[in-house]
């Protein structure tokens, strides 16, 4: 099973939350990792994931003296079963243009996500890299009510829109 390094390298369209205490959380299966801030350039390593795993990326606002102590603002999904075929075909692309910091619409925010993956089995290989902007849905959208591939495709579309 592959190892996945998930990094949040840049963010866009969070200007209205400039003085807010925001953080990112990643959920896979029964595990959850909370980052202390919005960006996570060093990444988190997810190991022994099946190639069909779905990674939920969420942006929360800390709300002191509240229950729960955080409020979900945005969330999206990375469907690994849709990422791995892109890597296998060599279609992994790099969207790092500076003009992308303005991409998103009012219902989504963009995060740059980079998932280097190293294929298992015989020999050392360079990590494969998939790097894209992802738009995120507002908290009102229930991600579990739709097909993960469809949600992931929509997150990619929102991340590429202007």
Short mmCIF file of C-alpha atoms in Angstrom, two decimals:
data_model
loop_
_atom_site.label_atom_id
_atom_site.label_comp_id
_atom_site.label_asym_id
_atom_site.label_seq_id
_atom_site.Cartn_x
_atom_site.Cartn_y
_atom_site.Cartn_z
CA UNK A 1 0.00 0.00 0.00
CA UNK A 2 1.30 3.45 -0.83
CA UNK A 3 2.46 6.14 1.53
CA UNK A 4 0.87 9.52 0.92
CA UNK A 5 2.30 12.87 1.99
CA UNK A 6 -0.45 15.49 2.03
CA UNK A 7 0.65 19.12 2.19
CA UNK A 8 -1.37 22.32 2.18
CA UNK A 9 1.06 24.70 0.53
CA UNK A 10 -1.00 27.82 -0.17
CA UNK A 11 -4.44 29.18 0.49
CA UNK A 12 -6.66 31.65 -1.28
CA UNK A 13 -9.94 33.47 -0.64
CA UNK A 14 -9.74 33.44 3.14
CA UNK A 15 -9.26 37.21 3.34
CA UNK A 16 -12.56 37.73 5.15
CA UNK A 17 -11.22 35.54 7.96
CA UNK A 18 -7.99 37.54 8.30
CA UNK A 19 -8.12 37.92 12.08
CA UNK A 20 -9.78 34.56 12.75
CA UNK A 21 -8.12 31.52 14.29
CA UNK A 22 -8.43 29.01 11.43
CA UNK A 23 -6.98 25.53 11.17
CA UNK A 24 -7.07 22.58 8.80
CA UNK A 25 -8.05 19.00 9.67
CA UNK A 26 -7.55 15.86 7.59
CA UNK A 27 -9.75 12.79 8.08
CA UNK A 28 -9.25 9.33 6.60
CA UNK A 29 -11.33 6.39 7.76
CA UNK A 30 -11.42 6.58 11.54
CA UNK A 31 -8.31 8.76 11.85
CA UNK A 32 -8.19 12.52 12.11
CA UNK A 33 -5.23 14.91 12.16
CA UNK A 34 -5.66 18.55 13.18
CA UNK A 35 -3.10 21.07 12.07
CA UNK A 36 -2.50 24.04 14.36
CA UNK A 37 -3.00 26.51 11.50
CA UNK A 38 -4.42 26.72 7.98
CA UNK A 39 -1.30 25.76 6.01
CA UNK A 40 0.72 22.56 6.44
CA UNK A 41 3.71 22.88 4.06
CA UNK A 42 5.68 20.07 5.73
CA UNK A 43 2.71 17.77 5.18
CA UNK A 44 1.36 14.79 7.05
CA UNK A 45 2.29 11.27 6.09
CA UNK A 46 -0.58 8.84 5.71
CA UNK A 47 0.53 5.24 5.59
CA UNK A 48 -1.09 1.96 4.57
CA UNK A 49 -3.98 3.65 2.82
CA UNK A 50 -5.92 1.61 0.32
CA UNK A 51 -5.91 3.13 -3.14
CA UNK A 52 -9.65 3.64 -2.73
CA UNK A 53 -9.38 5.78 0.42
CA UNK A 54 -11.03 9.19 0.60
CA UNK A 55 -9.25 12.02 2.41
CA UNK A 56 -11.49 14.76 3.78
CA UNK A 57 -9.91 18.19 4.11
CA UNK A 58 -11.73 20.58 6.44
CA UNK A 59 -11.18 24.18 7.48
CA UNK A 60 -12.38 25.10 10.96
CA UNK A 61 -12.58 28.29 13.01
CA UNK A 62 -11.66 28.05 16.69
CA UNK A 63 -14.45 29.45 18.84
CA UNK A 64 -13.28 29.88 22.45
CA UNK A 65 -15.73 29.14 25.25
CA UNK A 66 -18.06 27.31 22.87
CA UNK A 67 -19.24 23.74 22.48
CA UNK A 68 -17.93 22.39 20.24
CA UNK A 69 -14.76 24.53 20.46
CA UNK A 70 -14.50 24.74 16.66
CA UNK A 71 -16.90 25.50 13.81
CA UNK A 72 -16.65 23.88 10.38
CA UNK A 73 -16.38 26.50 7.62
CA UNK A 74 -15.39 24.55 4.49
CA UNK A 75 -14.61 20.97 3.50
CA UNK A 76 -13.76 18.87 0.46
CA UNK A 77 -12.62 15.43 -0.54
CA UNK A 78 -9.65 13.82 -2.29
CA UNK A 79 -10.61 10.45 -3.76
CA UNK A 80 -7.35 8.52 -4.09
CA UNK A 81 -8.91 6.10 -6.57
CA UNK A 82 -9.15 9.07 -8.93
CA UNK A 83 -5.65 10.42 -8.20
CA UNK A 84 -3.68 7.21 -8.77
CA UNK A 85 -4.78 6.74 -12.41
CA UNK A 86 -3.59 10.30 -13.16
CA UNK A 87 -0.21 9.44 -11.66
CA UNK A 88 0.02 6.15 -13.56
CA UNK A 89 -0.70 7.90 -16.89
CA UNK A 90 1.74 10.70 -16.13
CA UNK A 91 -1.07 13.23 -16.12
CA UNK A 92 -0.03 14.70 -12.79
CA UNK A 93 0.13 18.41 -13.32
CA UNK A 94 1.52 21.28 -11.40
CA UNK A 95 -0.71 24.27 -10.81
CA UNK A 96 1.62 26.70 -9.12
CA UNK A 97 1.03 29.88 -11.10
CA UNK A 98 0.95 32.96 -8.92
CA UNK A 99 -2.30 34.12 -10.49
CA UNK A 100 -4.11 31.16 -8.94
CA UNK A 101 -4.27 32.87 -5.56
CA UNK A 102 -7.44 34.61 -6.77
CA UNK A 103 -9.27 31.44 -7.81
CA UNK A 104 -12.45 30.37 -6.03
CA UNK A 105 -16.04 31.44 -5.84
CA UNK A 106 -18.20 32.51 -2.92
CA UNK A 107 -19.10 28.94 -2.00
CA UNK A 108 -15.57 27.57 -2.10
CA UNK A 109 -12.03 28.36 -1.08
CA UNK A 110 -8.93 27.01 -2.71
CA UNK A 111 -6.10 25.13 -1.11
CA UNK A 112 -2.99 23.97 -2.87
CA UNK A 113 -2.57 20.30 -2.10
CA UNK A 114 0.41 18.19 -2.99
CA UNK A 115 0.38 14.42 -2.62
CA UNK A 116 3.69 12.78 -3.36
CA UNK A 117 3.25 9.01 -3.47
CA UNK A 118 5.87 6.34 -3.70
CA UNK A 119 4.86 3.07 -5.30
CA UNK A 120 5.54 0.00 -3.24
CA UNK A 121 7.49 -3.01 -4.44
CA UNK A 122 11.04 -3.59 -5.59
CA UNK A 123 13.50 -0.78 -5.70
CA UNK A 124 13.61 2.86 -4.79
CA UNK A 125 11.65 5.27 -6.95
CA UNK A 126 11.21 8.97 -6.89
CA UNK A 127 7.89 10.00 -5.36
CA UNK A 128 5.10 10.69 -7.80
CA UNK A 129 3.55 14.12 -7.33
CA UNK A 130 -0.02 15.25 -7.83
CA UNK A 131 -0.47 18.96 -7.21
CA UNK A 132 -3.73 20.84 -7.73
CA UNK A 133 -5.86 23.59 -6.32
CA UNK A 134 -9.02 22.31 -4.69
CA UNK A 135 -12.17 24.29 -4.06
CA UNK A 136 -13.97 23.48 -0.84
CA UNK A 137 -17.70 23.28 -0.17
CA UNK A 138 -19.37 25.30 2.54
CA UNK A 139 -20.26 23.58 5.80
CA UNK A 140 -23.90 23.17 4.73
CA UNK A 141 -22.92 20.57 2.09
CA UNK A 142 -23.06 16.98 3.31
CA UNK A 143 -20.13 15.17 1.67
CA UNK A 144 -21.26 11.67 2.61
CA UNK A 145 -24.51 11.99 0.63
CA UNK A 146 -22.84 11.89 -2.78
CA UNK A 147 -20.35 9.76 -4.71
CA UNK A 148 -16.76 10.55 -3.56
CA UNK A 149 -15.52 10.68 -7.17
CA UNK A 150 -18.17 13.25 -8.05
CA UNK A 151 -17.36 15.38 -5.00
CA UNK A 152 -13.63 15.21 -5.76
CA UNK A 153 -14.21 16.17 -9.41
CA UNK A 154 -16.30 19.15 -8.29
CA UNK A 155 -13.58 20.22 -5.81
CA UNK A 156 -11.07 20.17 -8.68
CA UNK A 157 -13.42 22.17 -10.91
CA UNK A 158 -13.98 24.79 -8.21
CA UNK A 159 -10.23 25.03 -7.61
CA UNK A 160 -9.61 25.69 -11.30
CA UNK A 161 -12.42 28.22 -11.73
CA UNK A 162 -11.80 31.91 -11.63
#
